[in-house]
Amino acid sequence: MIHPDDLAHCKEAIRTGSLSFHSASKLLPRSVRDPALALYAFCRLADDEVDEGQSKDRAVLDLEKRLGLAYAGKPRNAPEDRAFAAIVEQFDMPRALPEALLEGLAWDAMGRRYRTVSELHAYSARVASAVGVMMCVLMGVRDRHALARACDLGVAMQLTNIARDVGEDARAGRLYLPLDALKQSGVDAGRFLADPRCSNEIKSIVAGLLGSADRLYLKSQTGIAALPRRARTGIFAARLIYAGIGSSIRRNGCDSISYRARTTGLQKLGWIGQAGLLTMASCTMPRSAVIYGKPLPETAFLVEAAAQTSPAGPWGEGRSGELIAMFAELRARDGMRA
């Protein structure tokens, strides 16, 4: 079990670092809420270390070590690490899930850019859907169909984040808009990063991302009804709050460079009330056939990992081999800077 002091530290980290998740988490039953806050704190603090650290490569390599120590039952002496190790043990968390998140953070450290929407989905699968699937594990959900819809929700949320943060990312030298879409719109990526300005072309790309997110939000909603009843309101609320961010972006004319979309406390209360109504409706409505849709190709590996349908292959083969090669590249890059 998570030590109360470690849990209190994680709660404070989320309260100050992610208001949307903190608001939605209040609606989860305590048996899910506490480990969810600890899990999200570890993931959020890991993301912050890569984003804000002076050496992004070194931050990812440090996270790799911390992940290994947690799975060995010997976590680093820090509240979020001890809490995460407790989650790993208590819920039998498949290691492939946090490793997927770590891979996405490594892509950030390496400054990877994404040519197509599919490549952007692959990135979103790692930095967002992996967390959603880990949440399912905390709830005891291992059904493939529910897991696939949780992945849809994660990708939708990340696309919303990307659409909201275009200007902020560009001013920090980061670019997540699909390069093919920029090229087709006549936007030079280098010039845009050098002088981020709003244009009709950028607005159109942002609108396209929001449209893709909306379709995934609709698909994901069918999976929320497959979660334990007491957990549904919190997840419905998270889905509505993030979709609300998309609506705020549209009210700004899809200009995410001059403005950063925000939602108000009153709006959140409204979405929480709506989430309660959706939970009640989900208890009486028949299951939608949409839940049986195939997972996105870019998220299928997460579904299989969480469903635990087949034993993992030897370390060094398949995806683990790709991770080993990637970490070797990061070590070489970090060594060149030393």
mmCIF file of C-alpha atoms in Angstrom:
data_model
loop_
_atom_site.group_PDB
_atom_site.id
_atom_site.type_symbol
_atom_site.label_atom_id
_atom_site.label_comp_id
_atom_site.label_asym_id
_atom_site.label_seq_id
_atom_site.Cartn_x
_atom_site.Cartn_y
_atom_site.Cartn_z
ATOM 1 C CA MET A 1 0.000 0.000 0.000
ATOM 2 C CA ILE A 2 1.064 3.605 -0.612
ATOM 3 C CA HIS A 3 2.430 5.302 2.505
ATOM 4 C CA PRO A 4 0.135 8.191 3.578
ATOM 5 C CA ASP A 5 2.996 10.732 3.498
ATOM 6 C CA ASP A 6 3.960 9.690 -0.038
ATOM 7 C CA LEU A 7 0.329 9.906 -1.119
ATOM 8 C CA ALA A 8 -0.018 13.394 0.366
ATOM 9 C CA HIS A 9 3.038 14.518 -1.622
ATOM 10 C CA CYS A 10 1.543 13.129 -4.843
ATOM 11 C CA LYS A 11 -1.811 14.810 -4.203
ATOM 12 C CA GLU A 12 -0.124 18.181 -3.734
ATOM 13 C CA ALA A 13 1.901 17.740 -6.927
ATOM 14 C CA ILE A 14 -1.279 17.111 -8.926
ATOM 15 C CA ARG A 15 -3.237 19.892 -7.202
ATOM 16 C CA THR A 16 -0.666 22.468 -8.304
ATOM 17 C CA GLY A 17 0.378 20.886 -11.606
ATOM 18 C CA SER A 18 -2.778 19.557 -13.250
ATOM 19 C CA LEU A 19 -6.023 21.192 -12.176
ATOM 20 C CA SER A 20 -8.150 19.366 -14.766
ATOM 21 C CA PHE A 21 -7.054 15.917 -13.611
ATOM 22 C CA HIS A 22 -7.265 16.969 -9.951
ATOM 23 C CA SER A 23 -10.869 18.115 -10.452
ATOM 24 C CA ALA A 24 -11.916 14.905 -12.202
ATOM 25 C CA SER A 25 -10.097 12.654 -9.710
ATOM 26 C CA LYS A 26 -12.327 13.851 -6.855
ATOM 27 C CA LEU A 27 -15.151 11.883 -8.441
ATOM 28 C CA LEU A 28 -13.309 8.557 -8.413
ATOM 29 C CA PRO A 29 -13.858 6.080 -5.584
ATOM 30 C CA ARG A 30 -11.039 6.251 -3.050
ATOM 31 C CA SER A 31 -9.822 2.753 -3.977
ATOM 32 C CA VAL A 32 -9.059 4.102 -7.460
ATOM 33 C CA ARG A 33 -8.490 7.792 -6.705
ATOM 34 C CA ASP A 34 -5.495 7.397 -4.412
ATOM 35 C CA PRO A 35 -3.431 5.103 -6.663
ATOM 36 C CA ALA A 36 -4.538 7.157 -9.696
ATOM 37 C CA LEU A 37 -3.192 10.353 -8.122
ATOM 38 C CA ALA A 38 0.067 8.598 -7.260
ATOM 39 C CA LEU A 39 0.359 7.194 -10.775
ATOM 40 C CA TYR A 40 -0.407 10.526 -12.400
ATOM 41 C CA ALA A 41 2.049 12.309 -10.109
ATOM 42 C CA PHE A 42 4.870 9.985 -11.170
ATOM 43 C CA CYS A 43 3.976 10.425 -14.847
ATOM 44 C CA ARG A 44 3.508 14.199 -14.577
ATOM 45 C CA LEU A 45 6.726 14.791 -12.646
ATOM 46 C CA ALA A 46 8.599 12.586 -15.127
ATOM 47 C CA ASP A 47 7.214 14.669 -17.994
ATOM 48 C CA ASP A 48 8.204 17.898 -16.226
ATOM 49 C CA GLU A 49 11.754 16.674 -15.665
ATOM 50 C CA VAL A 50 12.184 15.991 -19.380
ATOM 51 C CA ASP A 51 10.479 19.231 -20.470
ATOM 52 C CA GLU A 52 12.205 21.543 -18.009
ATOM 53 C CA GLY A 53 15.560 19.861 -17.362
ATOM 54 C CA GLN A 54 18.794 21.236 -18.791
ATOM 55 C CA SER A 55 19.721 17.822 -20.199
ATOM 56 C CA LYS A 56 16.657 16.115 -21.597
ATOM 57 C CA ASP A 57 18.602 13.002 -22.633
ATOM 58 C CA ARG A 58 19.979 12.585 -19.133
ATOM 59 C CA ALA A 59 16.523 13.082 -17.612
ATOM 60 C CA VAL A 60 15.111 10.221 -19.714
ATOM 61 C CA LEU A 61 18.035 7.955 -18.841
ATOM 62 C CA ASP A 62 17.491 8.761 -15.168
ATOM 63 C CA LEU A 63 13.819 7.850 -15.543
ATOM 64 C CA GLU A 64 14.824 4.547 -17.129
ATOM 65 C CA LYS A 65 16.870 3.733 -14.030
ATOM 66 C CA ARG A 66 14.068 4.811 -11.724
ATOM 67 C CA LEU A 67 11.589 2.616 -13.573
ATOM 68 C CA GLY A 68 13.920 -0.370 -13.275
ATOM 69 C CA LEU A 69 14.373 0.226 -9.540
ATOM 70 C CA ALA A 70 10.621 0.492 -9.009
ATOM 71 C CA TYR A 71 10.008 -2.827 -10.760
ATOM 72 C CA ALA A 72 12.819 -4.415 -8.748
ATOM 73 C CA GLY A 73 11.054 -3.325 -5.549
ATOM 74 C CA LYS A 74 13.892 -0.931 -4.673
ATOM 75 C CA PRO A 75 12.540 2.507 -5.649
ATOM 76 C CA ARG A 76 14.552 5.688 -5.442
ATOM 77 C CA ASN A 77 14.088 7.379 -2.077
ATOM 78 C CA ALA A 78 11.500 9.883 -3.280
ATOM 79 C CA PRO A 79 7.745 9.987 -2.494
ATOM 80 C CA GLU A 80 6.540 9.613 -6.090
ATOM 81 C CA ASP A 81 8.935 6.709 -6.753
ATOM 82 C CA ARG A 82 7.948 4.855 -3.588
ATOM 83 C CA ALA A 83 4.262 5.379 -4.396
ATOM 84 C CA PHE A 84 4.741 4.152 -7.961
ATOM 85 C CA ALA A 85 6.581 1.024 -6.767
ATOM 86 C CA ALA A 86 3.672 0.282 -4.434
ATOM 87 C CA ILE A 87 1.265 0.557 -7.381
ATOM 88 C CA VAL A 88 3.398 -1.796 -9.492
ATOM 89 C CA GLU A 89 3.302 -4.432 -6.776
ATOM 90 C CA GLN A 90 -0.313 -4.038 -5.726
ATOM 91 C CA PHE A 91 -1.861 -3.979 -9.201
ATOM 92 C CA ASP A 92 0.590 -6.135 -11.171
ATOM 93 C CA MET A 93 1.156 -3.272 -13.599
ATOM 94 C CA PRO A 94 2.532 -4.551 -16.943
ATOM 95 C CA ARG A 95 5.944 -2.980 -17.405
ATOM 96 C CA ALA A 96 5.293 -2.356 -21.106
ATOM 97 C CA LEU A 97 2.843 0.420 -20.162
ATOM 98 C CA PRO A 98 5.166 2.792 -18.257
ATOM 99 C CA GLU A 99 7.900 1.870 -20.744
ATOM 100 C CA ALA A 100 5.655 3.173 -23.534
ATOM 101 C CA LEU A 101 5.328 6.461 -21.658
ATOM 102 C CA LEU A 102 9.090 6.581 -21.209
ATOM 103 C CA GLU A 103 9.523 6.007 -24.940
ATOM 104 C CA GLY A 104 7.292 8.995 -25.679
ATOM 105 C CA LEU A 105 9.317 11.151 -23.294
ATOM 106 C CA ALA A 106 12.475 9.979 -25.048
ATOM 107 C CA TRP A 107 10.979 11.094 -28.367
ATOM 108 C CA ASP A 108 10.451 14.515 -26.769
ATOM 109 C CA ALA A 109 14.056 14.583 -25.560
ATOM 110 C CA MET A 110 15.264 13.757 -29.049
ATOM 111 C CA GLY A 111 13.164 16.536 -30.570
ATOM 112 C CA ARG A 112 11.270 14.148 -32.806
ATOM 113 C CA ARG A 113 8.749 15.655 -35.188
ATOM 114 C CA TYR A 114 5.774 13.931 -36.752
ATOM 115 C CA ARG A 115 5.175 13.803 -40.464
ATOM 116 C CA THR A 116 1.642 12.394 -40.495
ATOM 117 C CA VAL A 117 -1.394 12.211 -38.232
ATOM 118 C CA SER A 118 -0.633 8.498 -37.785
ATOM 119 C CA GLU A 119 2.807 9.347 -36.408
ATOM 120 C CA LEU A 120 1.165 11.891 -34.113
ATOM 121 C CA HIS A 121 -1.215 9.148 -32.943
ATOM 122 C CA ALA A 122 1.795 6.950 -32.173
ATOM 123 C CA TYR A 123 3.284 9.703 -30.033
ATOM 124 C CA SER A 124 -0.064 10.342 -28.308
ATOM 125 C CA ALA A 125 -0.412 6.627 -27.611
ATOM 126 C CA ARG A 126 2.809 6.716 -25.616
ATOM 127 C CA VAL A 127 2.444 9.946 -23.651
ATOM 128 C CA ALA A 128 -1.327 9.809 -23.038
ATOM 129 C CA SER A 129 -2.997 6.485 -23.891
ATOM 130 C CA ALA A 130 -0.410 4.574 -21.873
ATOM 131 C CA VAL A 131 -1.545 6.514 -18.800
ATOM 132 C CA GLY A 132 -5.202 5.802 -19.611
ATOM 133 C CA VAL A 133 -4.538 2.083 -19.920
ATOM 134 C CA MET A 134 -2.643 2.123 -16.616
ATOM 135 C CA MET A 135 -5.744 3.733 -15.101
ATOM 136 C CA CYS A 136 -7.792 0.811 -16.419
ATOM 137 C CA VAL A 137 -5.405 -1.594 -14.705
ATOM 138 C CA LEU A 138 -5.974 0.277 -11.425
ATOM 139 C CA MET A 139 -9.718 -0.300 -11.914
ATOM 140 C CA GLY A 140 -9.223 -4.002 -12.626
ATOM 141 C CA VAL A 141 -10.294 -3.572 -16.273
ATOM 142 C CA ARG A 142 -8.469 -5.872 -18.708
ATOM 143 C CA ASP A 143 -11.139 -6.230 -21.396
ATOM 144 C CA ARG A 144 -9.693 -5.475 -24.840
ATOM 145 C CA HIS A 145 -12.660 -3.438 -26.028
ATOM 146 C CA ALA A 146 -12.684 -1.192 -22.961
ATOM 147 C CA LEU A 147 -8.905 -0.809 -23.212
ATOM 148 C CA ALA A 148 -9.148 0.198 -26.879
ATOM 149 C CA ARG A 149 -11.636 2.940 -26.035
ATOM 150 C CA ALA A 150 -9.419 4.129 -23.165
ATOM 151 C CA CYS A 151 -6.647 4.488 -25.746
ATOM 152 C CA ASP A 152 -8.996 6.518 -27.955
ATOM 153 C CA LEU A 153 -9.632 8.864 -25.038
ATOM 154 C CA GLY A 154 -5.911 9.259 -24.401
ATOM 155 C CA VAL A 155 -5.166 10.129 -28.021
ATOM 156 C CA ALA A 156 -8.092 12.586 -28.101
ATOM 157 C CA MET A 157 -6.828 14.336 -24.973
ATOM 158 C CA GLN A 158 -3.304 14.602 -26.339
ATOM 159 C CA LEU A 159 -4.510 15.984 -29.668
ATOM 160 C CA THR A 160 -6.434 18.587 -27.663
ATOM 161 C CA ASN A 161 -3.292 19.436 -25.693
ATOM 162 C CA ILE A 162 -1.300 19.813 -28.902
ATOM 163 C CA ALA A 163 -3.986 22.041 -30.453
ATOM 164 C CA ARG A 164 -4.060 24.223 -27.323
ATOM 165 C CA ASP A 165 -0.285 24.594 -26.967
ATOM 166 C CA VAL A 166 0.775 25.409 -30.551
ATOM 167 C CA GLY A 167 2.097 28.854 -29.676
ATOM 168 C CA GLU A 168 3.641 27.887 -26.348
ATOM 169 C CA ASP A 169 5.396 24.907 -27.937
ATOM 170 C CA ALA A 170 6.638 26.912 -30.920
ATOM 171 C CA ARG A 171 8.124 29.615 -28.698
ATOM 172 C CA ALA A 172 9.999 26.840 -26.861
ATOM 173 C CA GLY A 173 11.251 25.381 -30.154
ATOM 174 C CA ARG A 174 8.841 22.436 -30.124
ATOM 175 C CA LEU A 175 6.617 21.438 -33.047
ATOM 176 C CA TYR A 176 3.908 18.786 -32.926
ATOM 177 C CA LEU A 177 1.780 19.820 -35.897
ATOM 178 C CA PRO A 178 1.999 17.186 -38.669
ATOM 179 C CA LEU A 179 4.707 18.206 -41.121
ATOM 180 C CA ASP A 180 2.736 16.940 -44.122
ATOM 181 C CA ALA A 181 -0.185 19.200 -43.184
ATOM 182 C CA LEU A 182 2.144 22.188 -42.835
ATOM 183 C CA LYS A 183 3.729 21.475 -46.220
ATOM 184 C CA GLN A 184 0.375 21.050 -47.947
ATOM 185 C CA SER A 185 -0.744 24.371 -46.454
ATOM 186 C CA GLY A 186 2.392 26.128 -47.676
ATOM 187 C CA VAL A 187 3.767 26.732 -44.174
ATOM 188 C CA ASP A 188 7.530 26.412 -43.744
ATOM 189 C CA ALA A 189 8.162 24.719 -40.396
ATOM 190 C CA GLY A 190 11.493 26.447 -39.784
ATOM 191 C CA ARG A 191 10.120 29.913 -40.470
ATOM 192 C CA PHE A 192 7.086 29.239 -38.293
ATOM 193 C CA LEU A 193 9.280 28.222 -35.353
ATOM 194 C CA ALA A 194 11.509 31.257 -35.833
ATOM 195 C CA ASP A 195 8.502 33.590 -35.759
ATOM 196 C CA PRO A 196 5.294 31.880 -34.562
ATOM 197 C CA ARG A 197 2.352 33.788 -35.924
ATOM 198 C CA CYS A 198 -1.270 32.889 -36.344
ATOM 199 C CA SER A 199 -2.515 32.374 -39.884
ATOM 200 C CA ASN A 200 -5.520 30.857 -41.561
ATOM 201 C CA GLU A 201 -3.354 27.865 -42.511
ATOM 202 C CA ILE A 202 -2.344 27.186 -38.890
ATOM 203 C CA LYS A 203 -5.933 27.688 -37.748
ATOM 204 C CA SER A 204 -7.067 25.105 -40.292
ATOM 205 C CA ILE A 205 -4.551 22.537 -39.034
ATOM 206 C CA VAL A 206 -5.600 23.172 -35.431
ATOM 207 C CA ALA A 207 -9.241 22.732 -36.444
ATOM 208 C CA GLY A 208 -8.342 19.436 -38.101
ATOM 209 C CA LEU A 209 -6.706 18.145 -34.911
ATOM 210 C CA LEU A 210 -9.771 19.138 -32.901
ATOM 211 C CA GLY A 211 -12.031 17.349 -35.385
ATOM 212 C CA SER A 212 -9.992 14.172 -35.023
ATOM 213 C CA ALA A 213 -10.135 14.522 -31.249
ATOM 214 C CA ASP A 214 -13.918 14.938 -31.301
ATOM 215 C CA ARG A 215 -14.394 11.706 -33.228
ATOM 216 C CA LEU A 216 -12.222 9.866 -30.721
ATOM 217 C CA TYR A 217 -14.045 11.425 -27.763
ATOM 218 C CA LEU A 218 -17.305 10.016 -29.151
ATOM 219 C CA LYS A 219 -15.807 6.544 -29.581
ATOM 220 C CA SER A 220 -14.210 6.616 -26.146
ATOM 221 C CA GLN A 221 -17.479 7.381 -24.405
ATOM 222 C CA THR A 222 -18.809 3.895 -25.160
ATOM 223 C CA GLY A 223 -15.873 2.412 -23.264
ATOM 224 C CA ILE A 224 -16.485 4.462 -20.121
ATOM 225 C CA ALA A 225 -19.745 2.559 -19.645
ATOM 226 C CA ALA A 226 -17.651 -0.635 -19.393
ATOM 227 C CA LEU A 227 -15.742 0.671 -16.371
ATOM 228 C CA PRO A 228 -16.791 -0.033 -12.759
ATOM 229 C CA ARG A 229 -19.862 2.082 -12.062
ATOM 230 C CA ARG A 230 -18.301 4.091 -9.222
ATOM 231 C CA ALA A 231 -15.390 5.101 -11.477
ATOM 232 C CA ARG A 232 -17.438 6.259 -14.456
ATOM 233 C CA THR A 233 -18.354 9.760 -13.278
ATOM 234 C CA GLY A 234 -14.701 10.754 -12.850
ATOM 235 C CA ILE A 235 -13.726 9.504 -16.289
ATOM 236 C CA PHE A 236 -16.809 11.031 -17.938
ATOM 237 C CA ALA A 237 -15.831 14.321 -16.261
ATOM 238 C CA ALA A 238 -12.251 14.118 -17.549
ATOM 239 C CA ARG A 239 -13.541 13.442 -21.064
ATOM 240 C CA LEU A 240 -15.957 16.401 -20.911
ATOM 241 C CA ILE A 241 -13.410 18.798 -19.410
ATOM 242 C CA TYR A 242 -10.819 18.051 -22.088
ATOM 243 C CA ALA A 243 -13.408 18.259 -24.855
ATOM 244 C CA GLY A 244 -14.368 21.594 -23.299
ATOM 245 C CA ILE A 245 -10.814 22.816 -23.822
ATOM 246 C CA GLY A 246 -11.316 22.060 -27.516
ATOM 247 C CA SER A 247 -14.509 24.137 -27.518
ATOM 248 C CA SER A 248 -12.603 27.003 -25.903
ATOM 249 C CA ILE A 249 -9.980 26.816 -28.658
ATOM 250 C CA ARG A 250 -12.735 27.084 -31.261
ATOM 251 C CA ARG A 251 -14.200 30.122 -29.503
ATOM 252 C CA ASN A 252 -10.791 31.750 -29.966
ATOM 253 C CA GLY A 253 -11.077 31.061 -33.696
ATOM 254 C CA CYS A 254 -8.589 28.166 -33.437
ATOM 255 C CA ASP A 255 -5.894 30.748 -32.681
ATOM 256 C CA SER A 256 -3.649 28.905 -30.206
ATOM 257 C CA ILE A 257 -0.745 31.304 -30.720
ATOM 258 C CA SER A 258 -2.228 34.580 -29.499
ATOM 259 C CA TYR A 259 -4.353 32.860 -26.832
ATOM 260 C CA ARG A 260 -4.119 29.825 -24.570
ATOM 261 C CA ALA A 261 -7.528 28.238 -24.154
ATOM 262 C CA ARG A 262 -8.765 27.954 -20.571
ATOM 263 C CA THR A 263 -11.832 26.638 -18.806
ATOM 264 C CA THR A 264 -13.454 28.136 -15.713
ATOM 265 C CA GLY A 265 -14.372 26.575 -12.404
ATOM 266 C CA LEU A 266 -18.051 27.123 -13.194
ATOM 267 C CA GLN A 267 -17.667 25.272 -16.491
ATOM 268 C CA LYS A 268 -15.983 22.387 -14.706
ATOM 269 C CA LEU A 269 -18.866 22.172 -12.254
ATOM 270 C CA GLY A 270 -21.285 22.011 -15.170
ATOM 271 C CA TRP A 271 -19.335 19.190 -16.829
ATOM 272 C CA ILE A 272 -19.135 17.311 -13.538
ATOM 273 C CA GLY A 273 -22.923 17.520 -13.258
ATOM 274 C CA GLN A 274 -23.253 16.290 -16.825
ATOM 275 C CA ALA A 275 -20.864 13.446 -16.009
ATOM 276 C CA GLY A 276 -23.179 12.336 -13.212
ATOM 277 C CA LEU A 277 -26.123 12.243 -15.622
ATOM 278 C CA LEU A 278 -24.104 10.241 -18.145
ATOM 279 C CA THR A 279 -23.188 7.758 -15.423
ATOM 280 C CA MET A 280 -26.838 7.231 -14.530
ATOM 281 C CA ALA A 281 -27.760 6.812 -18.195
ATOM 282 C CA SER A 282 -24.932 4.303 -18.724
ATOM 283 C CA CYS A 283 -26.503 2.012 -16.130
ATOM 284 C CA THR A 284 -29.733 1.597 -18.104
ATOM 285 C CA MET A 285 -28.763 2.060 -21.755
ATOM 286 C CA PRO A 286 -27.779 -0.996 -23.826
ATOM 287 C CA ARG A 287 -24.111 -1.314 -24.731
ATOM 288 C CA SER A 288 -23.259 0.514 -27.957
ATOM 289 C CA ALA A 289 -21.773 -1.532 -30.787
ATOM 290 C CA VAL A 290 -19.111 1.171 -31.147
ATOM 291 C CA ILE A 291 -17.250 -0.305 -28.178
ATOM 292 C CA TYR A 292 -16.360 -3.336 -30.299
ATOM 293 C CA GLY A 293 -14.465 -1.298 -32.873
ATOM 294 C CA LYS A 294 -10.832 -2.145 -33.467
ATOM 295 C CA PRO A 295 -8.226 -0.124 -31.588
ATOM 296 C CA LEU A 296 -6.242 2.469 -33.471
ATOM 297 C CA PRO A 297 -3.292 0.674 -35.095
ATOM 298 C CA GLU A 298 -0.952 2.927 -33.128
ATOM 299 C CA THR A 299 -2.444 1.880 -29.762
ATOM 300 C CA ALA A 300 -2.940 -1.863 -30.344
ATOM 301 C CA PHE A 301 0.312 -2.771 -28.546
ATOM 302 C CA LEU A 302 -0.954 -1.089 -25.373
ATOM 303 C CA VAL A 303 -4.215 -3.024 -25.489
ATOM 304 C CA GLU A 304 -2.372 -6.319 -25.830
ATOM 305 C CA ALA A 305 0.064 -5.461 -23.037
ATOM 306 C CA ALA A 306 -2.722 -4.607 -20.583
ATOM 307 C CA ALA A 307 -4.916 -7.550 -21.596
ATOM 308 C CA GLN A 308 -1.928 -9.832 -20.879
ATOM 309 C CA THR A 309 -3.036 -12.306 -23.504
ATOM 310 C CA SER A 310 0.440 -13.588 -24.251
ATOM 311 C CA PRO A 311 3.717 -13.683 -22.336
ATOM 312 C CA ALA A 312 6.299 -11.074 -23.193
ATOM 313 C CA GLY A 313 9.103 -12.238 -25.462
ATOM 314 C CA PRO A 314 12.754 -12.290 -24.393
ATOM 315 C CA TRP A 315 14.164 -8.881 -23.452
ATOM 316 C CA GLY A 316 15.926 -7.452 -26.463
ATOM 317 C CA GLU A 317 13.413 -8.647 -29.037
ATOM 318 C CA GLY A 318 10.479 -6.758 -30.558
ATOM 319 C CA ARG A 319 9.599 -3.493 -28.849
ATOM 320 C CA SER A 320 12.093 -4.067 -26.027
ATOM 321 C CA GLY A 321 14.829 -4.243 -28.635
ATOM 322 C CA GLU A 322 13.697 -0.894 -30.031
ATOM 323 C CA LEU A 323 13.839 0.608 -26.542
ATOM 324 C CA ILE A 324 17.357 -0.730 -25.944
ATOM 325 C CA ALA A 325 18.530 0.830 -29.212
ATOM 326 C CA MET A 326 16.868 4.135 -28.374
ATOM 327 C CA PHE A 327 18.419 4.322 -24.899
ATOM 328 C CA ALA A 328 21.811 3.481 -26.406
ATOM 329 C CA GLU A 329 21.404 6.448 -28.762
ATOM 330 C CA LEU A 330 20.481 8.712 -25.835
ATOM 331 C CA ARG A 331 23.543 7.577 -23.875
ATOM 332 C CA ALA A 332 25.769 8.296 -26.862
ATOM 333 C CA ARG A 333 24.241 11.755 -27.273
ATOM 334 C CA ASP A 334 24.600 12.485 -23.577
ATOM 335 C CA GLY A 335 28.213 11.296 -23.613
ATOM 336 C CA MET A 336 29.047 13.609 -26.508
ATOM 337 C CA ARG A 337 27.775 16.577 -24.482
ATOM 338 C CA ALA A 338 29.740 15.621 -21.342
#
